[in-house]
Amino acid sequence: HRLTRRELQVMHLIADGCANKEIAVHLGIAVHTVKTHVHNLLLKLGLHSRLEVAIQVYAASRPTLAAERRQVA
């Protein structure tokens, strides 16, 4: 399942530690809309919590072990 642009924005703000109200203010949308986006991205990604969302973002942003080895060599 592909995430929408807005779901990706919400995902990254969750990873930054933002609460729903902070996300709503940052994006200029209602808190209820943020909750809908969070719900949808949890379903699409098969995750169960905001912590899992943050871990997913962190893991995706880390270089792979192979890339780290190439940099060291």
Coordinates of C-alpha atoms in Angstrom, one line a residue:
H1 CA 0.0 0.0 0.0
R2 CA 1.3 3.4 -0.9
L3 CA 1.2 6.2 1.6
T4 CA -0.1 9.6 0.5
R5 CA 2.1 12.7 0.7
R6 CA 0.2 13.8 3.8
E7 CA 0.6 10.4 5.5
L8 CA 4.3 10.6 4.9
Q9 CA 4.4 14.1 6.4
V10 CA 2.5 12.9 9.5
M11 CA 4.8 9.8 9.7
H12 CA 7.9 12.0 9.8
L13 CA 6.4 14.4 12.4
I14 CA 5.5 11.4 14.6
A15 CA 9.1 10.2 14.3
D16 CA 10.2 13.7 15.4
G17 CA 8.1 13.2 18.5
C18 CA 5.2 15.5 17.7
A19 CA 1.8 14.9 19.3
N20 CA -1.4 15.0 17.2
K21 CA -2.1 18.6 18.2
E22 CA 1.4 19.7 17.2
I23 CA 1.1 17.9 13.9
A24 CA -2.3 19.6 13.3
V25 CA -0.9 23.0 14.0
H26 CA 2.2 22.4 11.9
L27 CA 0.2 21.1 8.9
G28 CA -2.7 23.5 9.3
I29 CA -5.3 20.7 9.6
A30 CA -7.7 19.5 12.3
V31 CA -6.6 17.1 15.1
H32 CA -9.3 14.7 13.9
T33 CA -7.8 14.7 10.4
V34 CA -4.4 13.9 11.9
K35 CA -5.9 11.0 13.8
T36 CA -7.4 9.7 10.5
H37 CA -4.0 10.0 8.8
V38 CA -2.3 8.1 11.7
H39 CA -4.9 5.4 11.6
N40 CA -4.6 5.0 7.9
L41 CA -0.8 4.8 7.9
L42 CA -0.8 2.3 10.8
L43 CA -3.2 0.1 8.8
K44 CA -1.3 0.4 5.5
L45 CA 2.1 -0.4 7.2
G46 CA 0.7 -3.1 9.5
L47 CA 1.9 -1.3 12.6
H48 CA 0.3 -1.0 16.0
S49 CA 1.8 2.1 17.6
R50 CA 3.3 5.5 17.0
L51 CA 6.6 4.1 18.4
E52 CA 6.6 1.5 15.6
V53 CA 6.1 4.3 13.1
A54 CA 9.1 6.2 14.6
I55 CA 11.2 3.0 14.4
Q56 CA 10.2 2.5 10.8
V57 CA 11.3 6.0 9.9
Y58 CA 14.5 5.7 11.7
A59 CA 15.3 2.3 10.1
A60 CA 14.6 3.6 6.7
S61 CA 16.9 6.6 7.2
R62 CA 19.9 4.5 8.3
P63 CA 22.5 3.5 5.8
T64 CA 22.7 -0.2 5.1
L65 CA 25.5 -2.2 6.7
A66 CA 27.0 -2.8 3.2
A67 CA 27.1 0.9 2.5
E68 CA 28.7 1.6 5.9
R69 CA 31.4 -1.1 5.1
R70 CA 32.1 0.6 1.7
Q71 CA 32.6 3.9 3.4
V72 CA 35.1 2.4 5.9
A73 CA 37.1 0.5 3.2

